[in-house]
Amino acid sequence: MRIDIMTLFPEMFEPVIATSIIGRARAAGKIDIRCHHIRDYTLDKHGRTDDTPYGGGKGMLMQADPIYNCYQSILLQLGGKKPHVIYMTPAGSLLRQKRAVELSRLENICILCGHYEGVDQRILDEIVDEEISIGDYVLTGGELPALVLADCISRLCDGVLAEDICWQEESHSEGLLEYPHYTKPFSWNGREVPEVLISGHHANIDKWRREKSLEKTRRVRPDLLETAPLEESDREYLHKLEEEGQ
Ligand code: SAM
């Protein structure tokens, strides 16, 4: 998978994409993430890439032309193969794990980061396939959202994590939130690891984890239970919690 990122602030990316799991995956050639400085593609002699909005209003808008030239250069690098182009915006559809899994199966993704008040609508109409938001709040720019999306997609690509099971059992992968984890020491600050986890009884451990997962989801994100694929035993456990008034 190759991810091309169009931004006015490429320096924000390198420290993150060169670090830890994503850094190792890039070094091993499992994923290819490249940043492109939109300012390199402006024809304005002062290097301008933004202007005031038509119709008035506060703030500046990124102009279509530098972004379009940047995109054309990426297309050339890809041998004319059109990538799936995503614009990061608080006005997009909310990023969810299910969509991230689908995106991780694509060969080429190109992410556009907005800044200031956003970008000229015409460049969105011209090149963008999908608009994604990372949450119902507004940030100063699309760089952090692009990093969130690139990280989320990258770890789902083949060979990036040690095993696929690492992400298949996590929160949101199966519609529920994850159960709690514990590591050594057994006793810490007067708090002990639940006995079942040292019992060696795998069926009991699985049952305990499933119940904790259901409890957490019910407490923190009850909305997820409406669409999560639940077994009869899950429903019975939720009913029991209800009856106990937990
Ligand atoms: N005027 C825009 C609006 O009301 O929708 C907000 C612009 S915001 C200040 C500047 C840029 O940050 C946006 O163009 C977008 O690229 C990025 N951005 C801000 N919040 C975001 C979010 N929650 N998800 C994705 N991108 C976001």
Coordinates of C-alpha atoms and ligand atoms in Angstrom, one line a residue:
M1 CA 0.0 0.0 0.0
R2 CA 1.2 3.5 -0.9
I3 CA -0.2 6.5 0.9
D4 CA 0.6 10.0 -0.6
I5 CA -0.2 13.0 1.6
M6 CA -0.7 16.5 0.3
T7 CA 0.0 19.1 3.0
L8 CA 1.3 22.6 3.7
F9 CA 3.2 21.3 6.7
P10 CA 5.1 18.1 5.7
E11 CA 7.5 18.6 8.7
M12 CA 4.6 17.5 11.0
F13 CA 4.7 14.0 9.6
E14 CA 8.3 12.6 9.6
P15 CA 8.7 12.3 13.4
V16 CA 5.5 10.2 13.6
I17 CA 5.8 8.1 10.5
A18 CA 9.5 7.3 11.2
T19 CA 8.7 6.0 14.7
S20 CA 7.8 2.6 16.2
I21 CA 5.6 0.1 14.3
I22 CA 4.9 2.4 11.3
G23 CA 8.6 3.4 11.1
R24 CA 9.7 -0.2 11.0
A25 CA 7.0 -1.2 8.5
R26 CA 8.2 1.6 6.2
A27 CA 11.8 0.6 6.6
A28 CA 10.9 -3.0 5.8
G29 CA 8.9 -1.9 2.7
K30 CA 5.6 -3.1 4.0
I31 CA 4.0 0.4 3.5
D32 CA 5.1 3.4 1.6
I33 CA 4.0 6.8 3.0
R34 CA 5.1 10.0 1.2
C35 CA 4.5 13.6 2.0
H36 CA 4.2 16.3 -0.7
H37 CA 4.5 20.0 0.1
I38 CA 1.7 21.8 -1.7
R39 CA 3.6 25.0 -1.6
D40 CA 6.2 23.5 -4.0
Y41 CA 3.4 23.5 -6.6
T42 CA 2.2 27.1 -6.5
L43 CA 2.9 29.3 -9.5
D44 CA 2.6 32.4 -7.3
K45 CA 6.0 34.2 -7.1
H46 CA 5.5 34.8 -3.4
G47 CA 4.7 31.1 -2.7
R48 CA 1.1 31.9 -1.9
T49 CA -1.3 29.0 -1.6
D50 CA -4.4 30.6 0.0
D51 CA -6.7 33.6 -0.5
T52 CA -9.8 35.2 0.9
P53 CA -13.2 33.6 0.4
Y54 CA -15.7 34.8 -2.2
G55 CA -18.8 36.1 -0.5
G56 CA -16.9 37.4 2.5
G57 CA -16.2 35.8 5.9
K58 CA -13.3 35.3 8.2
G59 CA -10.2 33.3 7.4
M60 CA -8.3 32.1 4.4
L61 CA -9.0 29.3 1.9
M62 CA -6.5 27.0 0.3
Q63 CA -6.6 27.6 -3.5
A64 CA -7.4 24.8 -6.0
D65 CA -4.4 25.2 -8.3
P66 CA -1.4 24.4 -6.1
I67 CA -3.3 21.3 -4.8
Y68 CA -4.2 20.3 -8.3
N69 CA -0.6 20.6 -9.5
C70 CA 0.6 18.6 -6.5
Y71 CA -2.0 15.9 -7.3
Q72 CA -0.9 15.8 -11.0
S73 CA 2.7 15.2 -9.9
I74 CA 1.6 12.3 -7.7
L75 CA -0.4 10.9 -10.6
L76 CA 2.7 11.0 -12.8
Q77 CA 4.7 9.2 -10.1
L78 CA 2.0 6.5 -10.0
G79 CA 2.2 6.1 -13.7
G80 CA -1.2 7.6 -14.3
K81 CA -3.0 5.1 -11.9
K82 CA -5.6 7.1 -10.0
P83 CA -5.4 6.7 -6.2
H84 CA -8.4 6.8 -3.9
V85 CA -8.4 10.5 -2.8
I86 CA -9.5 11.4 0.7
Y87 CA -10.1 14.9 2.0
M88 CA -9.8 15.1 5.8
T89 CA -12.6 17.4 7.1
P90 CA -14.8 17.7 10.2
A91 CA -17.7 17.7 7.6
G92 CA -16.8 14.2 6.4
S93 CA -18.1 10.8 7.4
L94 CA -16.8 9.6 10.8
L95 CA -13.8 7.3 10.6
R96 CA -14.7 3.8 11.7
Q97 CA -12.6 0.6 12.0
K98 CA -14.8 -1.1 9.4
R99 CA -14.0 1.6 6.8
A100 CA -10.3 1.5 7.8
V101 CA -10.2 -2.2 7.1
E102 CA -11.7 -1.6 3.6
L103 CA -9.3 1.2 2.9
S104 CA -6.3 -1.0 3.9
R105 CA -7.1 -3.3 1.0
L106 CA -6.5 -0.5 -1.6
E107 CA -3.2 -0.2 -3.3
N108 CA -3.0 3.6 -3.5
I109 CA -4.5 6.3 -1.2
C110 CA -3.9 10.0 -1.5
I111 CA -4.8 12.2 1.5
L112 CA -5.5 15.9 1.2
C113 CA -5.0 18.0 4.4
G114 CA -6.9 21.2 4.6
H115 CA -5.8 24.2 6.7
Y116 CA -7.1 27.6 7.7
E117 CA -10.9 27.7 6.8
G118 CA -10.5 24.7 4.4
V119 CA -10.1 24.4 0.7
D120 CA -11.8 25.7 -2.5
Q121 CA -14.8 23.5 -3.1
R122 CA -13.8 23.1 -6.8
I123 CA -10.7 21.0 -6.0
L124 CA -12.8 18.7 -3.9
D125 CA -15.3 18.3 -6.8
E126 CA -12.4 17.7 -9.2
I127 CA -10.3 15.1 -7.4
V128 CA -11.7 13.9 -4.1
D129 CA -13.5 10.5 -3.8
E130 CA -14.3 10.5 -0.1
E131 CA -14.4 13.0 2.9
I132 CA -13.4 11.6 6.3
S133 CA -13.7 13.2 9.7
I134 CA -11.8 11.8 12.8
G135 CA -14.4 13.2 15.2
D136 CA -17.0 15.8 15.9
Y137 CA -14.6 18.6 16.8
V138 CA -12.5 21.1 14.7
L139 CA -8.7 21.1 14.6
T140 CA -6.5 23.7 13.0
G141 CA -5.5 21.5 10.1
G142 CA -5.8 18.1 8.4
E143 CA -2.3 17.0 9.3
L144 CA -3.2 15.3 12.6
P145 CA -6.3 13.7 11.1
A146 CA -4.2 12.5 8.1
L147 CA -1.7 10.9 10.6
V148 CA -4.5 9.3 12.5
L149 CA -5.9 7.8 9.2
A150 CA -2.5 6.7 7.9
D151 CA -1.6 5.0 11.2
C152 CA -5.0 3.4 11.5
I153 CA -4.9 2.0 7.9
S154 CA -1.2 1.1 7.9
R155 CA -1.4 -1.2 11.0
L156 CA -4.1 -3.2 9.1
C157 CA -1.9 -3.9 6.1
D158 CA -0.3 -7.3 5.7
G159 CA 2.9 -7.8 7.6
V160 CA 2.8 -4.5 9.6
L161 CA 1.7 -6.1 12.9
A162 CA 3.2 -9.4 14.0
E163 CA -0.1 -11.2 13.3
D164 CA -3.5 -10.2 12.0
I165 CA -5.1 -11.5 15.2
C166 CA -3.5 -8.5 16.9
W167 CA -6.1 -6.2 15.4
Q168 CA -8.9 -8.7 14.8
E169 CA -9.5 -9.0 18.5
E170 CA -9.3 -5.3 19.4
S171 CA -12.0 -2.8 20.2
H172 CA -14.3 -2.1 17.3
S173 CA -13.2 -5.0 15.2
E174 CA -16.0 -7.2 16.3
G175 CA -18.4 -4.4 17.3
L176 CA -17.5 -4.4 21.0
L177 CA -14.9 -2.7 23.2
E178 CA -12.0 -4.7 24.4
Y179 CA -11.7 -6.5 27.8
P180 CA -9.1 -5.3 30.3
H181 CA -5.5 -6.5 30.1
Y182 CA -2.9 -7.2 32.9
T183 CA 0.8 -7.9 33.0
K184 CA 3.5 -8.6 35.6
P185 CA 3.7 -8.1 38.6
F186 CA 0.7 -10.1 39.8
S187 CA 0.2 -7.7 42.7
W188 CA 0.6 -3.9 42.2
N189 CA -0.3 -1.2 44.7
G190 CA -2.6 -3.6 46.5
R191 CA -4.4 -4.6 43.2
E192 CA -4.2 -8.2 42.0
V193 CA -4.7 -9.7 38.6
P194 CA -8.1 -11.5 38.3
E195 CA -7.5 -15.1 39.4
V196 CA -9.1 -16.5 36.2
L197 CA -6.2 -15.2 34.1
I198 CA -3.7 -17.3 35.9
S199 CA -5.9 -20.4 36.0
G200 CA -4.6 -21.7 32.7
H201 CA -8.3 -22.6 31.9
H202 CA -8.7 -21.2 28.4
A203 CA -12.4 -21.6 28.1
N204 CA -12.9 -19.8 31.3
I205 CA -10.5 -17.0 30.3
D206 CA -12.4 -16.6 27.0
K207 CA -15.7 -16.4 28.8
W208 CA -14.4 -13.9 31.4
R209 CA -13.0 -11.7 28.6
R210 CA -16.2 -11.8 26.6
E211 CA -18.2 -10.8 29.7
K212 CA -15.8 -8.0 30.6
S213 CA -16.0 -6.8 27.0
L214 CA -19.8 -6.8 27.1
E215 CA -19.8 -5.0 30.5
K216 CA -17.4 -2.3 29.2
T217 CA -19.4 -1.7 26.0
R218 CA -22.6 -1.5 27.9
R219 CA -21.2 1.0 30.4
V220 CA -19.2 3.2 28.0
R221 CA -20.7 2.8 24.5
P222 CA -24.2 1.2 24.8
D223 CA -24.9 2.5 21.2
L224 CA -22.5 -0.2 19.9
L225 CA -24.6 -3.0 21.3
E226 CA -27.4 -2.1 18.9
T227 CA -25.3 -3.3 15.9
A228 CA -22.7 -5.7 17.5
P229 CA -23.1 -9.3 16.4
L230 CA -24.2 -10.9 19.7
E231 CA -24.5 -14.6 20.6
E232 CA -27.4 -15.9 22.7
S233 CA -25.1 -16.2 25.6
D234 CA -24.1 -12.5 25.3
R235 CA -27.8 -11.5 25.4
E236 CA -28.3 -13.7 28.5
Y237 CA -25.3 -12.0 30.2
L238 CA -26.5 -8.5 29.3
H239 CA -30.0 -9.5 30.6
K240 CA -28.4 -10.7 33.9
L241 CA -26.5 -7.4 34.3
E242 CA -29.8 -5.5 33.7
E243 CA -31.6 -7.6 36.3
E244 CA -28.7 -7.0 38.8
G245 CA -29.1 -3.3 38.1
Q246 CA -25.4 -3.0 37.2
Ligands
SAM1 N1 -14.2 25.5 8.1 C1 -14.1 24.1 8.3 C2 -15.5 23.5 8.7 O1 -16.2 24.3 9.4 O2 -15.8 22.4 8.4 C3 -13.1 23.7 9.3 C4 -11.7 24.0 8.8 S1 -10.5 23.4 9.9 C5 -10.2 24.8 10.9 C6 -9.1 23.3 8.9 C7 -8.8 21.9 8.4 O3 -8.5 21.1 9.4 C8 -9.9 21.3 7.6 O4 -9.9 21.7 6.2 C9 -9.6 19.8 7.7 O5 -8.6 19.4 6.7 C10 -8.9 19.7 9.1 N2 -9.8 19.2 10.1 C11 -10.2 19.9 11.2 N3 -10.9 19.2 12.0 C12 -11.0 17.9 11.5 C13 -11.6 16.7 11.8 N4 -12.4 16.6 12.9 N5 -11.5 15.6 11.0 C14 -10.7 15.7 9.9 N6 -10.1 16.9 9.5 C15 -10.2 18.0 10.3

